[in-house]
CSV table of N, CA and C in Angstrom, one decimal:
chain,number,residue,atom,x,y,z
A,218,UNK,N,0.8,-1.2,0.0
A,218,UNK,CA,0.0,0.0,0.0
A,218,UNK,C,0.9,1.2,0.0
A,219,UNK,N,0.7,2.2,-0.8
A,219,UNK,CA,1.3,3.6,-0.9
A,219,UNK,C,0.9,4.2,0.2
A,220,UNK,N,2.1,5.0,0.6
A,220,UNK,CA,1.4,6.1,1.7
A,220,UNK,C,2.3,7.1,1.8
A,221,UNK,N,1.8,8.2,1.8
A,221,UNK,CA,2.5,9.4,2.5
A,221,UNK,C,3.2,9.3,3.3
A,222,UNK,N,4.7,9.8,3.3
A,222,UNK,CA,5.2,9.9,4.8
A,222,UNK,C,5.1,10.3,5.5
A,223,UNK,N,4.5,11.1,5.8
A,223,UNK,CA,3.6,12.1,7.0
A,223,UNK,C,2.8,11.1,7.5
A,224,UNK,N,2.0,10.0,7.0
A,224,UNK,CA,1.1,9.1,7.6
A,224,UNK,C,1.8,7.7,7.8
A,225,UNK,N,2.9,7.8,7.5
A,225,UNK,CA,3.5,6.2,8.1
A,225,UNK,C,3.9,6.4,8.7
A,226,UNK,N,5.1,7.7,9.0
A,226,UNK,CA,5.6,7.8,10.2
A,226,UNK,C,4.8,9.3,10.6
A,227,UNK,N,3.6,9.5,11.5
A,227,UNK,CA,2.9,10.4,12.0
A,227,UNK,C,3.7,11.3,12.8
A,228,UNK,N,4.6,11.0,13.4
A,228,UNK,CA,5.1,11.9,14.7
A,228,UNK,C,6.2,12.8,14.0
A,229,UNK,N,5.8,14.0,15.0
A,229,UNK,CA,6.8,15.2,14.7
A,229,UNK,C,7.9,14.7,14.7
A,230,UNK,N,8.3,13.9,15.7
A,230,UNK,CA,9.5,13.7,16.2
A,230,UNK,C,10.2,12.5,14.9
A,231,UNK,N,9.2,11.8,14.6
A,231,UNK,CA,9.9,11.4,13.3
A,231,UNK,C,10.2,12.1,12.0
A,232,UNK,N,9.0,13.0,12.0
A,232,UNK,CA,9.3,13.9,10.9
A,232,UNK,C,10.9,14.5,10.7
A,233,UNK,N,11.2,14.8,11.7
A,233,UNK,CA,12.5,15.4,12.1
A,233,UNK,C,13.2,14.8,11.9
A,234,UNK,N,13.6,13.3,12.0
A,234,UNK,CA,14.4,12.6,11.8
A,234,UNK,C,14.7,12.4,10.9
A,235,UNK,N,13.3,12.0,9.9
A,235,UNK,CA,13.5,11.7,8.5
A,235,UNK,C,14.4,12.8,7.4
A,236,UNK,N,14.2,13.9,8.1
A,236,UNK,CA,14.0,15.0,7.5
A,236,UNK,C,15.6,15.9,7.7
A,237,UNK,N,15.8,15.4,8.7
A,237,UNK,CA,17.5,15.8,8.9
A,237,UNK,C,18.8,15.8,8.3
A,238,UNK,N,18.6,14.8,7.0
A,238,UNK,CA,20.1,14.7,6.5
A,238,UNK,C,19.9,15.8,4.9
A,239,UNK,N,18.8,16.4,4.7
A,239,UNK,CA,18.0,17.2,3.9
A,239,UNK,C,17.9,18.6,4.5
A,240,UNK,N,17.8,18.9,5.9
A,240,UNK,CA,17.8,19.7,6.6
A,240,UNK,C,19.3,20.5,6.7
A,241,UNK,N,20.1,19.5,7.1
A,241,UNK,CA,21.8,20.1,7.2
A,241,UNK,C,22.3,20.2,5.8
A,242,UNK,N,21.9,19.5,4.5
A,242,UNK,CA,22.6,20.2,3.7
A,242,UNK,C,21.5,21.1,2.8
A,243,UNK,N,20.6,22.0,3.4
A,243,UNK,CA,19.9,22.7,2.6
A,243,UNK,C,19.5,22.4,1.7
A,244,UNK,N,18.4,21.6,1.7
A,244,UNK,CA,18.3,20.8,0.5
A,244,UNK,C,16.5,20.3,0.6
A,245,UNK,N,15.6,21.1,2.1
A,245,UNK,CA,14.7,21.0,2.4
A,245,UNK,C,13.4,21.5,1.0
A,246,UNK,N,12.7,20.5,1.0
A,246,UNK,CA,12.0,21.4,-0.2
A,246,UNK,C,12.1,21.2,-1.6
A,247,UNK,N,13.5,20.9,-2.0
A,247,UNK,CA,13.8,20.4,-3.1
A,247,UNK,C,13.6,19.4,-4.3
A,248,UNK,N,13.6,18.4,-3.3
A,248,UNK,CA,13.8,16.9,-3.8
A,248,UNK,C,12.2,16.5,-3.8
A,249,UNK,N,11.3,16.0,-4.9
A,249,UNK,CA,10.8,14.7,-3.9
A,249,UNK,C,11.0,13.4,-3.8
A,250,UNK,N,10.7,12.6,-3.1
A,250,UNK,CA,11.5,11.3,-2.6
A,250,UNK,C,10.8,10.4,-2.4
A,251,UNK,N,10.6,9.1,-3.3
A,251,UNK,CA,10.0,8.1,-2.8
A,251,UNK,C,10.6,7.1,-2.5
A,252,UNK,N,10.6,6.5,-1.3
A,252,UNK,CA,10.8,5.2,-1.1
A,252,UNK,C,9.9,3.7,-0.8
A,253,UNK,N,10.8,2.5,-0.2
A,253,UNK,CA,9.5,1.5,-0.5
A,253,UNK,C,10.6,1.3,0.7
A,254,UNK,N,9.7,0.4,1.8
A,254,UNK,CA,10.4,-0.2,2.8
A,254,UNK,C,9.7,-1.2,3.2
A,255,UNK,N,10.1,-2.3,3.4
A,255,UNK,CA,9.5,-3.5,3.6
A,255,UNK,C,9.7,-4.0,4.8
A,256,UNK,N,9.9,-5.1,5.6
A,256,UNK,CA,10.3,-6.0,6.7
A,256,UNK,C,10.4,-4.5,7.8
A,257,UNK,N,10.8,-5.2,8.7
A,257,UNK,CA,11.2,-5.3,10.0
A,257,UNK,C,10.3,-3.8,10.7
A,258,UNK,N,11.0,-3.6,12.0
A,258,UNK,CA,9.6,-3.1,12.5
A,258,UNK,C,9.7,-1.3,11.9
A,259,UNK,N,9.1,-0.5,12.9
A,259,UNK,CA,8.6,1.3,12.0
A,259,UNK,C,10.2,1.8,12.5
A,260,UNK,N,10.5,1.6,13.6
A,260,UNK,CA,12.0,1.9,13.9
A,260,UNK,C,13.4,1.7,12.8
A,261,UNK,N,13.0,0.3,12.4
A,261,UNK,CA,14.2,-0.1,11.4
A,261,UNK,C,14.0,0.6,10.1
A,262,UNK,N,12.9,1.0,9.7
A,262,UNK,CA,12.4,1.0,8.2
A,262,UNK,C,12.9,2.7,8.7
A,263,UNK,N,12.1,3.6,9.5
A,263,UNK,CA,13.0,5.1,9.7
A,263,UNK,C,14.4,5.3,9.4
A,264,UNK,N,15.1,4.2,10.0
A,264,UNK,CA,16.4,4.1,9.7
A,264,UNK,C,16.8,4.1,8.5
A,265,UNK,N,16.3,2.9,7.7
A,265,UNK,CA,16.4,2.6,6.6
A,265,UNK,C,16.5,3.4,5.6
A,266,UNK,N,15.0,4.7,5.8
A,266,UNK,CA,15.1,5.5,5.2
A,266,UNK,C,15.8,6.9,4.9
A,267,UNK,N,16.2,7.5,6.7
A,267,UNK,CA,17.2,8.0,6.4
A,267,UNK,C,18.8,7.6,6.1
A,268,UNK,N,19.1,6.7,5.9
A,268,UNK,CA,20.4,5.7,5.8
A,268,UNK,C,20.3,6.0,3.6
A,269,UNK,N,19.2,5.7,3.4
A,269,UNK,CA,18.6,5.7,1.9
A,269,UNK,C,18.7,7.4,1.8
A,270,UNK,N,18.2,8.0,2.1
A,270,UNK,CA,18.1,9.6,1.8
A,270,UNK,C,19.6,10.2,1.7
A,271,UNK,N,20.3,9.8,3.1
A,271,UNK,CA,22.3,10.5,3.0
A,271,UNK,C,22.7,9.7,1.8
A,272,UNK,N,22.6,8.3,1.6
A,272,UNK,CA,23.1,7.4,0.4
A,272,UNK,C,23.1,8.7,-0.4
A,273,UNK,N,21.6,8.7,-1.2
A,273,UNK,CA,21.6,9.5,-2.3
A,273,UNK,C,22.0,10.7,-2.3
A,274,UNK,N,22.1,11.3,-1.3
A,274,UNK,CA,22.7,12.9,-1.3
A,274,UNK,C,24.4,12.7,-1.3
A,275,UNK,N,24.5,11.9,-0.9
A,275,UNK,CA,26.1,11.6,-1.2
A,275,UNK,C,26.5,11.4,-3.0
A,276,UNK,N,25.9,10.9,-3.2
A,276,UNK,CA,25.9,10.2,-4.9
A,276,UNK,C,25.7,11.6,-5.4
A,277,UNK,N,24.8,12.7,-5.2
A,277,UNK,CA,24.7,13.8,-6.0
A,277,UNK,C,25.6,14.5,-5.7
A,278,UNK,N,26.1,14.6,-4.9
A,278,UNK,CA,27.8,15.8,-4.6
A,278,UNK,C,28.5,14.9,-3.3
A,279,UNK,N,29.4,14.3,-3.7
A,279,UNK,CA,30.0,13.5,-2.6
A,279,UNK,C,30.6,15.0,-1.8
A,280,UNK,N,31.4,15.6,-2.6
A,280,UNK,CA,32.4,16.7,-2.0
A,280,UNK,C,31.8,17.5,-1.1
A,281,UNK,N,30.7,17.9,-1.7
A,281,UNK,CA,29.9,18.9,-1.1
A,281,UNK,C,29.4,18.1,0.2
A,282,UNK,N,28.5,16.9,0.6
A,282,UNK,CA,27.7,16.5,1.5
A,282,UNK,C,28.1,15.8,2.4
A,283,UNK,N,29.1,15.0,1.4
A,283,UNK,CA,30.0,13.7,2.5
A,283,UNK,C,30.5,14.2,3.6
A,284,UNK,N,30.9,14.9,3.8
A,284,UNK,CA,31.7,15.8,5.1
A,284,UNK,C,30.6,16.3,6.4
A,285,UNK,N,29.7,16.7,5.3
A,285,UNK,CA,28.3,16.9,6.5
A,285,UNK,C,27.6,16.2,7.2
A,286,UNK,N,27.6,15.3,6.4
A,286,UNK,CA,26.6,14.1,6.7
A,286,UNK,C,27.1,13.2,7.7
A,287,UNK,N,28.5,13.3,7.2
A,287,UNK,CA,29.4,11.8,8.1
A,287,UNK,C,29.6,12.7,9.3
A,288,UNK,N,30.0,14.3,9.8
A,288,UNK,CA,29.9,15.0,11.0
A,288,UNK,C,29.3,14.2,11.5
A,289,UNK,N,27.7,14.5,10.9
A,289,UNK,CA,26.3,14.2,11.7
A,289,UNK,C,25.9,12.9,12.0
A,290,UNK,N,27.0,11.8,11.7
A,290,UNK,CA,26.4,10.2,11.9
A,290,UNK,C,25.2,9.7,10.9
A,291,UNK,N,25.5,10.7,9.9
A,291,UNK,CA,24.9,9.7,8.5
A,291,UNK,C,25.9,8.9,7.6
């Protein structure tokens, strides 16, 4: 089933999370982004997805992002 992200993961506090490696390299607003996440529980799949979001931001400007990201524990 498709869903919004805002409705899979409901909470502010996840929003933020998701929303963080997008956040630090200014980059909020920009992108849209779909993912598919399957298995394991809503904790692992958040992960997943921000782990999936730095991936790809690294691939579009390593130089530029990799530095930021990896500061931040992405």
């Amino acid at each position: 089933m498709v869903k919004p992200i805002e409705e899979y993961f409901p909470s502010e506090i996840w929003k933020r999370y998701y929303l963080e490696p997008l956040r630090i390299c200014n980059l909020l607003g920009k992108y849209l982004i779909t993912v598919k996440v399957v298995g394991s529980g809503k904790v692992g799949q958040l992960g997943a997805v921000i782990h999936g979001i730095a991936r790809v931001l690294i691939k579009l400007d390593s130089e530029k992002f990799r530095p930021v990201l990896k500061k931040r524990g992405f």
